[in-house]
Short mmCIF file of N, CA and C in Angstrom, two decimals:
data_model
loop_
_atom_site.label_atom_id
_atom_site.label_comp_id
_atom_site.label_asym_id
_atom_site.label_seq_id
_atom_site.Cartn_x
_atom_site.Cartn_y
_atom_site.Cartn_z
N GLN P 248 108.90 171.75 71.11
CA GLN P 248 109.13 171.16 69.81
C GLN P 248 110.19 171.95 69.06
N VAL P 249 111.00 171.23 68.31
CA VAL P 249 112.03 171.84 67.46
C VAL P 249 111.81 171.36 66.04
N GLN P 250 111.86 172.28 65.10
CA GLN P 250 111.71 171.92 63.70
C GLN P 250 112.94 172.38 62.92
N LEU P 251 113.33 171.56 61.98
CA LEU P 251 114.40 171.92 61.04
C LEU P 251 113.79 171.96 59.65
N VAL P 252 113.91 173.09 58.99
CA VAL P 252 113.35 173.25 57.66
C VAL P 252 114.47 173.51 56.67
N GLU P 253 114.57 172.62 55.70
CA GLU P 253 115.62 172.71 54.69
C GLU P 253 115.09 173.34 53.41
N SER P 254 115.99 173.93 52.66
CA SER P 254 115.64 174.46 51.35
C SER P 254 116.87 174.48 50.47
N GLY P 255 116.64 174.55 49.17
CA GLY P 255 117.75 174.75 48.24
C GLY P 255 118.12 173.58 47.37
N GLY P 256 117.49 172.45 47.51
CA GLY P 256 117.83 171.31 46.67
C GLY P 256 117.29 171.47 45.26
N GLY P 257 117.62 170.49 44.41
CA GLY P 257 117.13 170.51 43.05
C GLY P 257 118.08 169.81 42.10
N LEU P 258 117.98 170.19 40.83
CA LEU P 258 118.77 169.57 39.77
C LEU P 258 119.83 170.55 39.28
N VAL P 259 121.05 170.07 39.13
CA VAL P 259 122.15 170.90 38.65
C VAL P 259 123.05 170.04 37.76
N GLN P 260 123.73 170.68 36.85
CA GLN P 260 124.65 169.95 35.98
C GLN P 260 126.00 169.75 36.65
N THR P 261 126.72 168.76 36.16
CA THR P 261 128.07 168.52 36.66
C THR P 261 128.90 169.79 36.56
N GLY P 262 129.61 170.08 37.64
CA GLY P 262 130.42 171.28 37.69
C GLY P 262 129.70 172.50 38.22
N GLY P 263 128.41 172.38 38.41
CA GLY P 263 127.62 173.50 38.89
C GLY P 263 127.69 173.67 40.39
N SER P 264 126.93 174.65 40.87
CA SER P 264 126.92 174.97 42.29
C SER P 264 125.49 174.99 42.81
N MET P 265 125.39 174.80 44.11
CA MET P 265 124.09 174.82 44.77
C MET P 265 124.31 175.16 46.23
N ARG P 266 123.35 175.85 46.81
CA ARG P 266 123.43 176.20 48.23
C ARG P 266 122.21 175.67 48.95
N LEU P 267 122.47 174.92 50.02
CA LEU P 267 121.41 174.42 50.88
C LEU P 267 121.35 175.26 52.14
N SER P 268 120.13 175.41 52.65
CA SER P 268 119.93 176.12 53.91
C SER P 268 119.07 175.28 54.83
N CYS P 269 119.27 175.46 56.12
CA CYS P 269 118.47 174.75 57.10
C CYS P 269 118.31 175.65 58.32
N ALA P 270 117.06 175.93 58.66
CA ALA P 270 116.76 176.78 59.80
C ALA P 270 116.10 175.97 60.90
N ALA P 271 116.64 176.11 62.10
CA ALA P 271 116.06 175.46 63.27
C ALA P 271 115.18 176.46 64.00
N SER P 272 114.01 176.00 64.41
CA SER P 272 113.09 176.88 65.13
C SER P 272 112.38 176.10 66.23
N GLY P 273 111.78 176.85 67.14
CA GLY P 273 111.07 176.24 68.25
C GLY P 273 111.65 176.69 69.57
N SER P 274 111.42 175.87 70.57
CA SER P 274 111.87 176.20 71.91
C SER P 274 113.34 175.79 72.07
N ILE P 275 114.23 176.69 71.69
CA ILE P 275 115.66 176.38 71.64
C ILE P 275 116.42 177.23 72.64
N ILE P 276 117.20 176.56 73.48
CA ILE P 276 118.10 177.29 74.37
C ILE P 276 119.41 177.54 73.65
N THR P 277 119.97 176.49 73.07
CA THR P 277 121.19 176.63 72.30
C THR P 277 121.31 175.45 71.33
N VAL P 278 122.05 175.68 70.26
CA VAL P 278 122.35 174.63 69.29
C VAL P 278 123.85 174.41 69.33
N THR P 279 124.27 173.24 69.73
CA THR P 279 125.70 173.02 69.94
C THR P 279 126.43 172.64 68.66
N SER P 280 125.73 172.03 67.73
CA SER P 280 126.35 171.72 66.45
C SER P 280 125.27 171.62 65.38
N MET P 281 125.66 171.88 64.15
CA MET P 281 124.76 171.73 63.01
C MET P 281 125.55 171.09 61.88
N GLY P 282 124.87 170.29 61.11
CA GLY P 282 125.60 169.60 60.05
C GLY P 282 124.69 169.12 58.95
N TRP P 283 125.34 168.58 57.94
CA TRP P 283 124.64 168.01 56.79
C TRP P 283 125.11 166.57 56.58
N TYR P 284 124.14 165.72 56.35
CA TYR P 284 124.38 164.33 56.01
C TYR P 284 123.72 164.07 54.66
N ARG P 285 124.09 162.98 54.01
CA ARG P 285 123.44 162.63 52.76
C ARG P 285 123.28 161.12 52.66
N GLN P 286 122.28 160.74 51.90
CA GLN P 286 122.03 159.31 51.67
C GLN P 286 121.67 159.10 50.21
N ALA P 287 122.50 158.35 49.54
CA ALA P 287 122.25 157.99 48.15
C ALA P 287 121.49 156.67 48.12
N PRO P 288 120.79 156.38 47.03
CA PRO P 288 120.04 155.12 46.95
C PRO P 288 120.93 153.91 47.17
N GLY P 289 120.48 153.03 48.06
CA GLY P 289 121.22 151.82 48.34
C GLY P 289 122.43 151.99 49.22
N LYS P 290 122.64 153.20 49.74
CA LYS P 290 123.81 153.45 50.59
C LYS P 290 123.37 153.95 51.95
N GLN P 291 124.30 153.87 52.89
CA GLN P 291 124.02 154.36 54.23
C GLN P 291 124.15 155.89 54.27
N ARG P 292 123.47 156.47 55.22
CA ARG P 292 123.59 157.92 55.42
C ARG P 292 125.02 158.22 55.89
N GLU P 293 125.61 159.27 55.33
CA GLU P 293 126.98 159.62 55.67
C GLU P 293 127.09 161.10 56.01
N LEU P 294 128.05 161.41 56.85
CA LEU P 294 128.32 162.80 57.19
C LEU P 294 128.95 163.52 56.00
N VAL P 295 128.43 164.69 55.71
CA VAL P 295 129.02 165.53 54.67
C VAL P 295 129.87 166.63 55.31
N ALA P 296 129.28 167.35 56.24
CA ALA P 296 129.99 168.45 56.90
C ALA P 296 129.32 168.75 58.23
N LEU P 297 130.14 169.18 59.18
CA LEU P 297 129.65 169.48 60.52
C LEU P 297 130.33 170.74 61.01
N ILE P 298 129.57 171.60 61.69
CA ILE P 298 130.14 172.82 62.24
C ILE P 298 129.76 172.94 63.71
N THR P 299 130.76 173.18 64.54
CA THR P 299 130.56 173.38 65.96
C THR P 299 131.26 174.68 66.36
N GLY P 300 131.24 174.96 67.66
CA GLY P 300 131.96 176.14 68.12
C GLY P 300 133.46 176.05 67.89
N GLY P 301 133.95 174.82 67.72
CA GLY P 301 135.38 174.61 67.57
C GLY P 301 135.86 174.57 66.14
N GLY P 302 134.94 174.58 65.19
CA GLY P 302 135.37 174.55 63.79
C GLY P 302 134.49 173.66 62.94
N SER P 303 135.01 173.29 61.78
CA SER P 303 134.24 172.52 60.80
C SER P 303 134.95 171.23 60.44
N THR P 304 134.17 170.24 60.07
CA THR P 304 134.69 168.95 59.63
C THR P 304 134.00 168.59 58.33
N TYR P 305 134.77 168.01 57.41
CA TYR P 305 134.22 167.62 56.11
C TYR P 305 134.57 166.18 55.78
N ALA P 306 133.67 165.55 55.05
CA ALA P 306 134.01 164.25 54.46
C ALA P 306 135.13 164.47 53.44
N ASP P 307 136.00 163.50 53.32
CA ASP P 307 137.11 163.62 52.37
C ASP P 307 136.61 163.86 50.95
N SER P 308 135.47 163.29 50.62
CA SER P 308 134.95 163.36 49.25
C SER P 308 134.48 164.76 48.87
N VAL P 309 134.28 165.65 49.85
CA VAL P 309 133.77 166.98 49.54
C VAL P 309 134.75 168.09 49.92
N LYS P 310 135.87 167.74 50.53
CA LYS P 310 136.84 168.76 50.93
C LYS P 310 137.31 169.55 49.72
N GLY P 311 137.34 170.87 49.90
CA GLY P 311 137.77 171.75 48.82
C GLY P 311 136.66 172.13 47.87
N ARG P 312 135.52 171.46 47.96
CA ARG P 312 134.38 171.77 47.07
C ARG P 312 133.19 172.32 47.84
N PHE P 313 132.96 171.81 49.05
CA PHE P 313 131.81 172.23 49.86
C PHE P 313 132.30 173.09 51.02
N THR P 314 131.45 174.04 51.40
CA THR P 314 131.74 174.88 52.55
C THR P 314 130.50 174.98 53.43
N ILE P 315 130.67 174.67 54.69
CA ILE P 315 129.57 174.79 55.66
C ILE P 315 129.76 176.09 56.44
N SER P 316 128.65 176.75 56.69
CA SER P 316 128.68 177.97 57.49
C SER P 316 127.41 178.06 58.32
N ARG P 317 127.44 178.96 59.27
CA ARG P 317 126.32 179.01 60.23
C ARG P 317 126.06 180.45 60.66
N ASP P 318 124.80 180.77 60.78
CA ASP P 318 124.36 182.04 61.36
C ASP P 318 123.76 181.71 62.71
N ASN P 319 124.54 181.94 63.75
CA ASN P 319 124.10 181.54 65.09
C ASN P 319 122.85 182.30 65.54
N ALA P 320 122.76 183.56 65.15
CA ALA P 320 121.61 184.36 65.57
C ALA P 320 120.31 183.83 64.99
N LYS P 321 120.41 183.19 63.82
CA LYS P 321 119.22 182.66 63.15
C LYS P 321 119.10 181.15 63.29
N ASN P 322 120.04 180.53 64.01
CA ASN P 322 120.05 179.06 64.12
C ASN P 322 119.92 178.41 62.74
N THR P 323 120.68 178.94 61.81
CA THR P 323 120.62 178.48 60.43
C THR P 323 122.00 178.02 59.98
N VAL P 324 122.00 176.92 59.25
CA VAL P 324 123.24 176.39 58.69
C VAL P 324 123.11 176.34 57.17
N TYR P 325 124.23 176.59 56.50
CA TYR P 325 124.27 176.61 55.05
C TYR P 325 125.32 175.61 54.55
N LEU P 326 125.08 175.10 53.38
CA LEU P 326 126.07 174.26 52.73
C LEU P 326 126.22 174.76 51.29
N GLN P 327 127.35 175.39 51.02
CA GLN P 327 127.65 175.83 49.67
C GLN P 327 128.39 174.71 48.97
N MET P 328 127.82 174.23 47.88
CA MET P 328 128.37 173.10 47.16
C MET P 328 128.81 173.57 45.78
N ASN P 329 130.10 173.45 45.52
CA ASN P 329 130.67 173.84 44.23
C ASN P 329 131.27 172.63 43.53
N SER P 330 131.51 172.77 42.25
CA SER P 330 132.11 171.69 41.46
C SER P 330 131.39 170.37 41.70
N LEU P 331 130.10 170.41 41.61
CA LEU P 331 129.29 169.22 41.91
C LEU P 331 129.53 168.11 40.91
N LYS P 332 129.47 166.90 41.43
CA LYS P 332 129.70 165.69 40.64
C LYS P 332 128.46 164.79 40.70
N PRO P 333 128.28 163.92 39.73
CA PRO P 333 127.13 163.00 39.79
C PRO P 333 127.10 162.18 41.08
N GLU P 334 128.26 161.86 41.62
CA GLU P 334 128.30 161.07 42.86
C GLU P 334 127.85 161.86 44.09
N ASP P 335 127.62 163.16 43.92
CA ASP P 335 127.05 163.96 45.01
C ASP P 335 125.53 163.83 45.06
N THR P 336 124.95 163.17 44.08
CA THR P 336 123.50 162.99 44.05
C THR P 336 123.05 162.19 45.26
N ALA P 337 122.11 162.75 46.00
CA ALA P 337 121.63 162.12 47.22
C ALA P 337 120.52 162.97 47.83
N VAL P 338 119.88 162.42 48.83
CA VAL P 338 119.01 163.23 49.68
C VAL P 338 119.89 163.78 50.80
N TYR P 339 119.86 165.08 50.96
CA TYR P 339 120.67 165.75 51.96
C TYR P 339 119.81 166.09 53.17
N TYR P 340 120.31 165.70 54.34
CA TYR P 340 119.58 165.92 55.58
C TYR P 340 120.35 166.87 56.48
N CYS P 341 119.61 167.80 57.05
CA CYS P 341 120.16 168.71 58.04
C CYS P 341 120.06 168.06 59.43
N ASN P 342 121.07 168.27 60.23
CA ASN P 342 121.08 167.77 61.60
C ASN P 342 121.47 168.89 62.54
N ALA P 343 120.82 168.93 63.70
CA ALA P 343 121.20 169.92 64.70
C ALA P 343 121.12 169.27 66.07
N ALA P 344 122.12 169.52 66.89
CA ALA P 344 122.12 169.07 68.28
C ALA P 344 121.61 170.23 69.12
N VAL P 345 120.42 170.06 69.69
CA VAL P 345 119.68 171.16 70.28
C VAL P 345 119.43 170.91 71.77
N VAL P 346 119.70 171.94 72.56
CA VAL P 346 119.27 171.95 73.96
C VAL P 346 117.94 172.70 73.98
N LYS P 347 116.88 171.99 74.34
CA LYS P 347 115.54 172.55 74.25
C LYS P 347 115.11 173.21 75.55
N GLY P 348 114.28 174.22 75.38
CA GLY P 348 113.65 174.82 76.54
C GLY P 348 112.72 173.82 77.20
N GLY P 349 112.72 173.75 78.50
CA GLY P 349 111.89 172.81 79.22
C GLY P 349 112.57 171.48 79.46
N GLY P 350 113.78 171.30 78.95
CA GLY P 350 114.57 170.10 79.19
C GLY P 350 114.28 168.99 78.22
N PRO P 351 115.05 167.90 78.24
CA PRO P 351 116.25 167.71 79.08
C PRO P 351 117.37 168.65 78.67
N TYR P 352 118.19 169.04 79.61
CA TYR P 352 119.16 170.08 79.37
C TYR P 352 120.51 169.53 78.91
N TYR P 353 120.43 168.76 77.84
CA TYR P 353 121.62 168.31 77.13
C TYR P 353 121.24 168.23 75.65
N PRO P 354 122.22 168.25 74.75
CA PRO P 354 121.89 168.29 73.32
C PRO P 354 121.22 167.00 72.83
N ILE P 355 120.18 167.17 72.06
CA ILE P 355 119.48 166.05 71.43
C ILE P 355 119.47 166.29 69.93
N ASP P 356 119.76 165.23 69.17
CA ASP P 356 119.79 165.35 67.71
C ASP P 356 118.38 165.53 67.14
N HIS P 357 118.29 166.46 66.20
CA HIS P 357 117.07 166.65 65.42
C HIS P 357 117.44 166.62 63.94
N TRP P 358 116.47 166.19 63.13
CA TRP P 358 116.72 166.03 61.69
C TRP P 358 115.69 166.78 60.87
N GLY P 359 116.15 167.27 59.75
CA GLY P 359 115.24 167.84 58.78
C GLY P 359 114.60 166.74 57.95
N GLN P 360 113.69 167.15 57.07
CA GLN P 360 112.94 166.18 56.28
C GLN P 360 113.72 165.67 55.08
N GLY P 361 114.81 166.34 54.75
CA GLY P 361 115.63 165.93 53.61
C GLY P 361 115.28 166.71 52.35
N THR P 362 116.30 166.99 51.57
CA THR P 362 116.09 167.67 50.29
C THR P 362 116.93 166.97 49.22
N GLN P 363 116.32 166.73 48.10
CA GLN P 363 116.98 165.98 47.03
C GLN P 363 117.93 166.89 46.25
N VAL P 364 119.14 166.40 46.08
CA VAL P 364 120.12 167.06 45.21
C VAL P 364 120.47 166.06 44.10
N THR P 365 120.27 166.47 42.88
CA THR P 365 120.57 165.61 41.75
C THR P 365 121.54 166.33 40.83
N VAL P 366 122.66 165.66 40.55
CA VAL P 366 123.69 166.23 39.67
C VAL P 366 123.71 165.41 38.39
N SER P 367 123.36 166.05 37.29
CA SER P 367 123.31 165.34 36.02
C SER P 367 124.67 165.37 35.33
N SER P 368 124.96 164.28 34.64
CA SER P 368 126.27 164.17 33.95
C SER P 368 126.18 164.68 32.52
#
């Protein structure tokens, strides 16, 4: 079993900052990528940021404001969010592509439970 536990959501004012964390635990051989997605009410889930061994990718809407980072030793991913806007309000989900002990020996997506981020205007 693999679990992703998120933390750091809450309420912040426009222009403020917030940091999300997500730790993967369980029978893990390796984590090939980790990322953050978000889903606002009435909208589809969208990629916010993704980090792999080759680098990071960001949605255009968050470039220059959000920074994704990862602690490989702890299988933990962070999302530093600065200059937050009301349109950033959403449930943020952590995602990790995990190769699990005991197989199958290819990456399988796992998701966190989601954490609410609300930016007040």
